[in-house]
PDB file of C-alpha atoms in Angstrom:
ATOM      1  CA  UNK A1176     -21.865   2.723  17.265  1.00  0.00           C
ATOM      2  CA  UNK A1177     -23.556   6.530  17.047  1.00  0.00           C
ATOM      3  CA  UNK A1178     -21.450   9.318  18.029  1.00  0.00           C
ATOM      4  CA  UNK A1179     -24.139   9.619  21.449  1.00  0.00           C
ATOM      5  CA  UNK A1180     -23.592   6.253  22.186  1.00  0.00           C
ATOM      6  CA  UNK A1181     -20.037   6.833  22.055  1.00  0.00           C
ATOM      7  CA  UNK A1182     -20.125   9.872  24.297  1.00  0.00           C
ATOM      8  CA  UNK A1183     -22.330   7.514  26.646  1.00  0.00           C
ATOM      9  CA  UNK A1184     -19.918   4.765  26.994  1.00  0.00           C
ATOM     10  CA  UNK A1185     -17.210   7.081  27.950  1.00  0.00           C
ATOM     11  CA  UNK A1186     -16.109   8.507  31.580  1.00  0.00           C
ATOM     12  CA  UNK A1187     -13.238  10.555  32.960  1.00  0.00           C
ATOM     13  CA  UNK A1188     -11.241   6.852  33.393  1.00  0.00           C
ATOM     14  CA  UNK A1189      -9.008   7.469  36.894  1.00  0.00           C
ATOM     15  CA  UNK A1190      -7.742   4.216  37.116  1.00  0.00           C
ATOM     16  CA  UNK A1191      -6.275   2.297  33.704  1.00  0.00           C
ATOM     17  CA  UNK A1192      -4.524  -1.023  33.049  1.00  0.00           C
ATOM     18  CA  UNK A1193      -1.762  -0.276  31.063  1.00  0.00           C
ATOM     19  CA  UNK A1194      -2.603  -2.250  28.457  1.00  0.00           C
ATOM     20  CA  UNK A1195      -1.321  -1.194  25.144  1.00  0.00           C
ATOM     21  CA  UNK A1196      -3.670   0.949  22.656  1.00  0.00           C
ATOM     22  CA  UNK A1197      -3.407  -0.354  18.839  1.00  0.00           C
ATOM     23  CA  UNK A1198      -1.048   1.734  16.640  1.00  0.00           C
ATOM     24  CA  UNK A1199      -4.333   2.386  14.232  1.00  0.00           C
ATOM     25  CA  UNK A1200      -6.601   3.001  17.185  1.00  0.00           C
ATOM     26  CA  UNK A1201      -3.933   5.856  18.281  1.00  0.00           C
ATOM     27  CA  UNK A1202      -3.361   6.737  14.938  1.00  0.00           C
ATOM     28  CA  UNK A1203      -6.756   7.722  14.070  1.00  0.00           C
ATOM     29  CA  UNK A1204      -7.239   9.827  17.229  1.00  0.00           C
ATOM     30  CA  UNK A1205      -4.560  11.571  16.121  1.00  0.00           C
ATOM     31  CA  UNK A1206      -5.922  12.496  13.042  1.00  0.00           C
ATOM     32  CA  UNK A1207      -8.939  13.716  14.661  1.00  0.00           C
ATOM     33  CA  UNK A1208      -7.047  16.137  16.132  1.00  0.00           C
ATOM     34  CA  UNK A1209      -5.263  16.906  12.830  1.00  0.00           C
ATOM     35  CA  UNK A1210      -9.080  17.617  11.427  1.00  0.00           C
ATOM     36  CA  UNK A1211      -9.932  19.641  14.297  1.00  0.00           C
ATOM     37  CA  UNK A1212     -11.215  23.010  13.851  1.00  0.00           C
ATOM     38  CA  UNK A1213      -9.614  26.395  14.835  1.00  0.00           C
ATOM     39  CA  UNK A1214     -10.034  30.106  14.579  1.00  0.00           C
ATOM     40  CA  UNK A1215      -8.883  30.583  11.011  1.00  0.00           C
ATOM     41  CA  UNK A1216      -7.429  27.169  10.471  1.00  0.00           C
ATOM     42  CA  UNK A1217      -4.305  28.731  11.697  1.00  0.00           C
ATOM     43  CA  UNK A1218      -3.601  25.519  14.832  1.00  0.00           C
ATOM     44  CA  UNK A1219      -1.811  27.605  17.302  1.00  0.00           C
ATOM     45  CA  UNK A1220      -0.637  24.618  19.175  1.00  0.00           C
ATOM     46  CA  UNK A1221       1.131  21.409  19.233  1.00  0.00           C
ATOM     47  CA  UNK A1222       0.428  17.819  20.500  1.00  0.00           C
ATOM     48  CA  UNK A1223       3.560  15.877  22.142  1.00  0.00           C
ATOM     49  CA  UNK A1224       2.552  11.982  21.932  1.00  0.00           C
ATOM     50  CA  UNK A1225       4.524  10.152  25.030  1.00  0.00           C
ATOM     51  CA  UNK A1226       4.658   6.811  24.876  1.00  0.00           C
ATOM     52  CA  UNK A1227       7.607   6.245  27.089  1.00  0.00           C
ATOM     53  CA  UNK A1228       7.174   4.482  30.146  1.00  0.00           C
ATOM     54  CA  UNK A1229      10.176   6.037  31.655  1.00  0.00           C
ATOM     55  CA  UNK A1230       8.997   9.661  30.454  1.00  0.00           C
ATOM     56  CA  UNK A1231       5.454   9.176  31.902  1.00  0.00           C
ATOM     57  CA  UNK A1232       6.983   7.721  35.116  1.00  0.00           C
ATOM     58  CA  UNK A1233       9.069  11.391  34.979  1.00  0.00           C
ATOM     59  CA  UNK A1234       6.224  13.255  34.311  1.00  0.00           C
ATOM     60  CA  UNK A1235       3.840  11.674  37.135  1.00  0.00           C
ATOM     61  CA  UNK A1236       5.077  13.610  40.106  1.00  0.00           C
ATOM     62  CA  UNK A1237       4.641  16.711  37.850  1.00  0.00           C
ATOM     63  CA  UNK A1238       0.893  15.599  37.353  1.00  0.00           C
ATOM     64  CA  UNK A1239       0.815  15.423  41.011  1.00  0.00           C
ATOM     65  CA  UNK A1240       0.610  11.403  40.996  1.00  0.00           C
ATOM     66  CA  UNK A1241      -2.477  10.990  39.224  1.00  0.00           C
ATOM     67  CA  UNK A1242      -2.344   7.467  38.498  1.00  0.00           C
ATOM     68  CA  UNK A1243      -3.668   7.855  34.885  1.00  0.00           C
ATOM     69  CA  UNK A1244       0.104   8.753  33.407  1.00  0.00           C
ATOM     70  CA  UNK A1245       1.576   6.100  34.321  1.00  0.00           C
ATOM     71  CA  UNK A1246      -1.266   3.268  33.884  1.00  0.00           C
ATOM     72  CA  UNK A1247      -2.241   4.804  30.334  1.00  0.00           C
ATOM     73  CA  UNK A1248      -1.032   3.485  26.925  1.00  0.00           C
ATOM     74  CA  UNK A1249      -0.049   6.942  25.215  1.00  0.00           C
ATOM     75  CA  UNK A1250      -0.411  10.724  26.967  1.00  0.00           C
ATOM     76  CA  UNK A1251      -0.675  13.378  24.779  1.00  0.00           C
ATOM     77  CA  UNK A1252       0.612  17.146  25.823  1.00  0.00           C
ATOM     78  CA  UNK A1253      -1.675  19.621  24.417  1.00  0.00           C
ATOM     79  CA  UNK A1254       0.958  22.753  24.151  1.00  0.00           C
ATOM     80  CA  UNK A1255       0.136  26.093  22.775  1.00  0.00           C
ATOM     81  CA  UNK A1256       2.597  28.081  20.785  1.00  0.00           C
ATOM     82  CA  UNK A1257       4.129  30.754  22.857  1.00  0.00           C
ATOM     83  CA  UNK A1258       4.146  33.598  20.650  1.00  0.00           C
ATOM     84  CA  UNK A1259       2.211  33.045  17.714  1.00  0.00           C
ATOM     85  CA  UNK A1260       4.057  35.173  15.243  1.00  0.00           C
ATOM     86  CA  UNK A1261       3.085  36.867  12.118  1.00  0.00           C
ATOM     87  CA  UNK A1262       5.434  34.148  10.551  1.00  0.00           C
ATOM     88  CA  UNK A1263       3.035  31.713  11.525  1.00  0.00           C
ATOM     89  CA  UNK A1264       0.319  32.814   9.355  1.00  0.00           C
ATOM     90  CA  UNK A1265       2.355  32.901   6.249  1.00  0.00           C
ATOM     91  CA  UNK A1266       3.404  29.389   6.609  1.00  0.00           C
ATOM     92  CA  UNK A1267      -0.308  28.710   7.041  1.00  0.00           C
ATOM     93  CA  UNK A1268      -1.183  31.309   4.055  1.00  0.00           C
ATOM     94  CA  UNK A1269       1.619  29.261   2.004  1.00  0.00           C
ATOM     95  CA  UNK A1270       0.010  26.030   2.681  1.00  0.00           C
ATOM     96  CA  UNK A1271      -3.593  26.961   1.727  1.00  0.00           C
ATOM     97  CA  UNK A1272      -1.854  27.907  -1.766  1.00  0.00           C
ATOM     98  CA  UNK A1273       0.260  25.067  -2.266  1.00  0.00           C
ATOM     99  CA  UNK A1274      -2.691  22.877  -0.951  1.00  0.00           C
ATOM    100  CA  UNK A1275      -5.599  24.363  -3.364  1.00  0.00           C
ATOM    101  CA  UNK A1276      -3.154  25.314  -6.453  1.00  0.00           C
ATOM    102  CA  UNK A1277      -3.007  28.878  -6.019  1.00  0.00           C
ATOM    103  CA  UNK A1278      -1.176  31.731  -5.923  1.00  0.00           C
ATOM    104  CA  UNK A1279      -0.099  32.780  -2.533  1.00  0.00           C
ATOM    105  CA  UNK A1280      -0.869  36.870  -3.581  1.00  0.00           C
ATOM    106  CA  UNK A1281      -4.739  35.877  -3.132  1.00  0.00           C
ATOM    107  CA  UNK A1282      -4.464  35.228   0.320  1.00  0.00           C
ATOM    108  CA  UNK A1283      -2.839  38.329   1.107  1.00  0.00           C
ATOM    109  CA  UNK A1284      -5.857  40.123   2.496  1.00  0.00           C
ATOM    110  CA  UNK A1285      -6.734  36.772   4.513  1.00  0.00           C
ATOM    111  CA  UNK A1286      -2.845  36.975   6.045  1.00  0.00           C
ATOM    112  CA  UNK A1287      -3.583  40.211   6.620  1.00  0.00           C
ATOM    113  CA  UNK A1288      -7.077  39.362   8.686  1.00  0.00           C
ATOM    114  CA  UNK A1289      -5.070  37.034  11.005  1.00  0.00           C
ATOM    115  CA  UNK A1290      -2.407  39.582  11.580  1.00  0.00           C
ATOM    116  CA  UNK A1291      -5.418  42.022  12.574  1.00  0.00           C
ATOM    117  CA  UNK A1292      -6.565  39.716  15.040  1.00  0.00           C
ATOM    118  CA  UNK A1293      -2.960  38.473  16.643  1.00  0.00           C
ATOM    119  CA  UNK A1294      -2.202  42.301  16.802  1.00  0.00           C
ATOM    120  CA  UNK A1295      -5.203  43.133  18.420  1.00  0.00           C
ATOM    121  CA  UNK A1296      -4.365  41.569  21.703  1.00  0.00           C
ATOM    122  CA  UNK A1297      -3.407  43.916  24.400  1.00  0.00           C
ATOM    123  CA  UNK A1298      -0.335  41.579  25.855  1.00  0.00           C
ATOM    124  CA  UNK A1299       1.123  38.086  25.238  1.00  0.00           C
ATOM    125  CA  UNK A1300      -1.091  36.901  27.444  1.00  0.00           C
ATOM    126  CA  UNK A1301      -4.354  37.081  25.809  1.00  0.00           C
ATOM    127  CA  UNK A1302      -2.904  36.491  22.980  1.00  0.00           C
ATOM    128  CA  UNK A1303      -1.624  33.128  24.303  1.00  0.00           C
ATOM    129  CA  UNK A1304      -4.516  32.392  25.697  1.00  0.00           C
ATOM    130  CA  UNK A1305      -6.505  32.938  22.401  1.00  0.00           C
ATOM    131  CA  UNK A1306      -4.145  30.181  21.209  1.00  0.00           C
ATOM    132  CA  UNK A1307      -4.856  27.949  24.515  1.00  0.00           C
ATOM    133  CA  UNK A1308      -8.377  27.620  23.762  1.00  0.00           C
ATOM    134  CA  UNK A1309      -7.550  26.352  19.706  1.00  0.00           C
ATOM    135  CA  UNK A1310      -5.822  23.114  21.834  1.00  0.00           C
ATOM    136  CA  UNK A1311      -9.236  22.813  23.462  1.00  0.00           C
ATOM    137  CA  UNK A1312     -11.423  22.585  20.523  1.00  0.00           C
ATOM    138  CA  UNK A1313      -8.740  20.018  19.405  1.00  0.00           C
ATOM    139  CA  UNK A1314      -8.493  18.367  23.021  1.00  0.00           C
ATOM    140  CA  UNK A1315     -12.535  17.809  22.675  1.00  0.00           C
ATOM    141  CA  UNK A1316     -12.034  16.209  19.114  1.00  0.00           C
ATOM    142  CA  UNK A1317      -9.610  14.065  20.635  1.00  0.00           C
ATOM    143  CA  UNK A1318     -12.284  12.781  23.299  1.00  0.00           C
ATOM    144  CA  UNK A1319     -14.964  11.891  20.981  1.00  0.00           C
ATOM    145  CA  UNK A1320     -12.807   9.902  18.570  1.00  0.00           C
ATOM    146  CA  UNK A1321     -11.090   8.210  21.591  1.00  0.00           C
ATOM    147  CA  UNK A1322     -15.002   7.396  22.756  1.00  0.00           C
ATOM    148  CA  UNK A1323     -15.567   6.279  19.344  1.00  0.00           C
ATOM    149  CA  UNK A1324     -12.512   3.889  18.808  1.00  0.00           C
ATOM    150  CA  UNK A1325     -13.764   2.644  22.530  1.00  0.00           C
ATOM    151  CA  UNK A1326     -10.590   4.088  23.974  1.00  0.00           C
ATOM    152  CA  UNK A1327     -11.036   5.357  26.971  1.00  0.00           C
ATOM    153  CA  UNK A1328      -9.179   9.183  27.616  1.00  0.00           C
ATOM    154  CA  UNK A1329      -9.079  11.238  30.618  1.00  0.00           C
ATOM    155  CA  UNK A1330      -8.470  14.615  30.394  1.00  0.00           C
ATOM    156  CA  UNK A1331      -6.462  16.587  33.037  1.00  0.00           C
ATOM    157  CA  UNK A1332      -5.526  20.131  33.976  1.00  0.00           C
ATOM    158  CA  UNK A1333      -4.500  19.311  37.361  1.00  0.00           C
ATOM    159  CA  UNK A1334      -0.550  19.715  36.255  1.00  0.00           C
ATOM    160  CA  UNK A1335       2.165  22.261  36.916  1.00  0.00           C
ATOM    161  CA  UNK A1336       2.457  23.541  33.512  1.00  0.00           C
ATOM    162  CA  UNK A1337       5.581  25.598  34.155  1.00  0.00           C
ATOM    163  CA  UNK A1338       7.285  22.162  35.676  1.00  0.00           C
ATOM    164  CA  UNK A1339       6.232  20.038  32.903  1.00  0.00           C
ATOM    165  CA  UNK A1340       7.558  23.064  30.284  1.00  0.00           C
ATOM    166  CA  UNK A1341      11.027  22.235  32.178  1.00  0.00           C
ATOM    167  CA  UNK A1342      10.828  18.542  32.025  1.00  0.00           C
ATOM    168  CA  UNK A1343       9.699  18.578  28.760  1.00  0.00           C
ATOM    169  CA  UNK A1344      11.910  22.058  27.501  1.00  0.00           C
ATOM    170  CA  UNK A1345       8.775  23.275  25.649  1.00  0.00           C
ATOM    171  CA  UNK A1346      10.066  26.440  25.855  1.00  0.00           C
ATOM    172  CA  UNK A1347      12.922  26.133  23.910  1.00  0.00           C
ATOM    173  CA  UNK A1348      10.626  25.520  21.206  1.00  0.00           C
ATOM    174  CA  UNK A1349       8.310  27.950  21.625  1.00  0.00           C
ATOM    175  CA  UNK A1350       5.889  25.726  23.022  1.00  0.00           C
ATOM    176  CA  UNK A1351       3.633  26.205  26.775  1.00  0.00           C
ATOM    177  CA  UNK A1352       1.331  23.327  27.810  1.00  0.00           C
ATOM    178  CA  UNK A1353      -2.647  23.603  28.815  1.00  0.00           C
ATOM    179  CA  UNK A1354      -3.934  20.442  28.643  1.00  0.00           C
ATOM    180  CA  UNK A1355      -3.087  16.892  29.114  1.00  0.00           C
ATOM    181  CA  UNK A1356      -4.683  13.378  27.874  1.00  0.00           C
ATOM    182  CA  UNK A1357      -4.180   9.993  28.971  1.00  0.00           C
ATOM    183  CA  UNK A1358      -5.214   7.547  26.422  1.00  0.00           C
ATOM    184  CA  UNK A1359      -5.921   3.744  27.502  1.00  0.00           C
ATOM    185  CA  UNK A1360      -7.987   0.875  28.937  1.00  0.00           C
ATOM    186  CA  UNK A1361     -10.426   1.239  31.838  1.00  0.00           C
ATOM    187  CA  UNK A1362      -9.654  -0.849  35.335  1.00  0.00           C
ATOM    188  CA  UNK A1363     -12.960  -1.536  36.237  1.00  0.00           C
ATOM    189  CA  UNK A1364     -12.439  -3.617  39.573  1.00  0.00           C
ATOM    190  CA  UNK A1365      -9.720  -0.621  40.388  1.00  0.00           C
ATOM    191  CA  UNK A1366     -11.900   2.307  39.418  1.00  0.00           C
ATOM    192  CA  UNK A1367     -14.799   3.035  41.646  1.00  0.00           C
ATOM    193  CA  UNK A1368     -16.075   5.503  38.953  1.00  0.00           C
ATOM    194  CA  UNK A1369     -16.270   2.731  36.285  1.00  0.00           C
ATOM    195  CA  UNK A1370     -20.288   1.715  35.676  1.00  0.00           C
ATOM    196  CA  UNK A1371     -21.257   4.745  37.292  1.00  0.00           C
ATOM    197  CA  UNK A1372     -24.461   6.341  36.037  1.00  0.00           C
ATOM    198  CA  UNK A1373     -23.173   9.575  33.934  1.00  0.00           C
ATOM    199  CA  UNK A1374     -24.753  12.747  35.295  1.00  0.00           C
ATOM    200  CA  UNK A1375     -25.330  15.510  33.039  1.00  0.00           C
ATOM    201  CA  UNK A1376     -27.958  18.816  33.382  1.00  0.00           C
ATOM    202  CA  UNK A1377     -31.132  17.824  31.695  1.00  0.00           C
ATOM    203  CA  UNK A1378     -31.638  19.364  28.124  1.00  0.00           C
ATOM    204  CA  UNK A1379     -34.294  22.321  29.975  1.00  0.00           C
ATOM    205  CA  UNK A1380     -31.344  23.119  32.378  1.00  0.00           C
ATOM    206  CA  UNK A1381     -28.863  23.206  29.673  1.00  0.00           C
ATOM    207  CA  UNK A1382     -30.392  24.489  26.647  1.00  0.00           C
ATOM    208  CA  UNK A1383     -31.987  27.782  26.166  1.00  0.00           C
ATOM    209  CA  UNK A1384     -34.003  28.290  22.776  1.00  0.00           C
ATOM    210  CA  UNK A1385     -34.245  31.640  21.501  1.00  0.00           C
ATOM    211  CA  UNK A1386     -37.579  32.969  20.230  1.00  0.00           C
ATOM    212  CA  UNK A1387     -37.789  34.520  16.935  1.00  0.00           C
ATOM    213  CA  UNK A1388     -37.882  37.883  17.297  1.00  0.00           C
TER     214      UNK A1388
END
């Protein structure tokens, strides 16, 4: 199965049927979102997998009942780090040297670059935000390999993020979520949106080609 037959194939699922997703299946999402890109590589975020009945029961009022955390298999807590420190992009400059055999001292002026741009954010805020919209590019990854491995995902902002921080004490490690994903099986007789035709702008709305200049 292409990548666009994939995307095809897969909806928003609101209704699932709890049925377990294979460890492998899960697994290799996960990694998808491992190989998902970022602005400098640096990953400003973390991803909580909750398998827990009991948790996702917990979280579902926060979620504001949506039945998709309870009926799903795994949901995953896309949570941005809250700061992102200078101390971050060290361990990330000490990686890339460990990782490629070299000496840490060459990636000084590339340290340096992400420091630039962390420092260049007028309040924790923006800069937080910056780092909310890395979990998105990883969030997306996470869609289209779910699609792929014919799991169905439904992503969700429609949480109280400073209630699910509590519940989950994200802050205590420097943690804030943005995004949540409920991995699992489509109910199709409980769904109404299941078999629906997927509507999407057509390419001439969508696309604008720019003329040569």
């Amino acid at each position: 199965m292409t990548l666009i037959e994939a995307l095809n194939w897969r909806y928003a699922t609101k209704r699932m049927t709890g049925a377990q997703v294979p460890a492998e299946r899960v697994e290799r999402i996960l990694e998808a979102v491992r190989l998902a890109p970022s602005s400098y590589g640096l990953q400003p975020y973390s991803v909580l997998v909750i398998e827990d009945p009991a948790l996702r029961e917990r979280i579902g009022p926060v979620a504001f009942d949506q039945p998709q955390i309870v009926q799903s298999s795994h949901l995953l807590v896309f949570a941005a780090w809250d700061p992102v420190e200078a101390r971050h992009v060290d361990e990330l400059t000490q990686l890339i040297a460990e990782t490629r055999g070299i000496e840490a001292s060459e990636l000084e002026a590339y340290g340096a670059t992400i420091k630039g741009t962390l420092d260049g954010f007028a309040t924790p805020h923006e800069r937080f935000q910056w780092a909310a919209r890395q979990a998105y590019l990883a969030l997306g990854t996470a869609l289209a390999s779910a699609a792929v491995e014919r799991v169905d995902a439904s992503p969700m902002e429609g949480f109280d993020p400073a209630a699910l921080d509590r519940l989950l004490d994200l802050e205590a490690q420097g943690l804030r979520s943005v995004a949540l994903l409920a991995l699992g099986y489509r109910d199709t007789e409980a769904d109404r949106h299941a078999g629906l035709a997927k509507v999407r702008w057509p390419r001439e709305r969508l696309f604008i080609h720019v003329p040569e200049a």
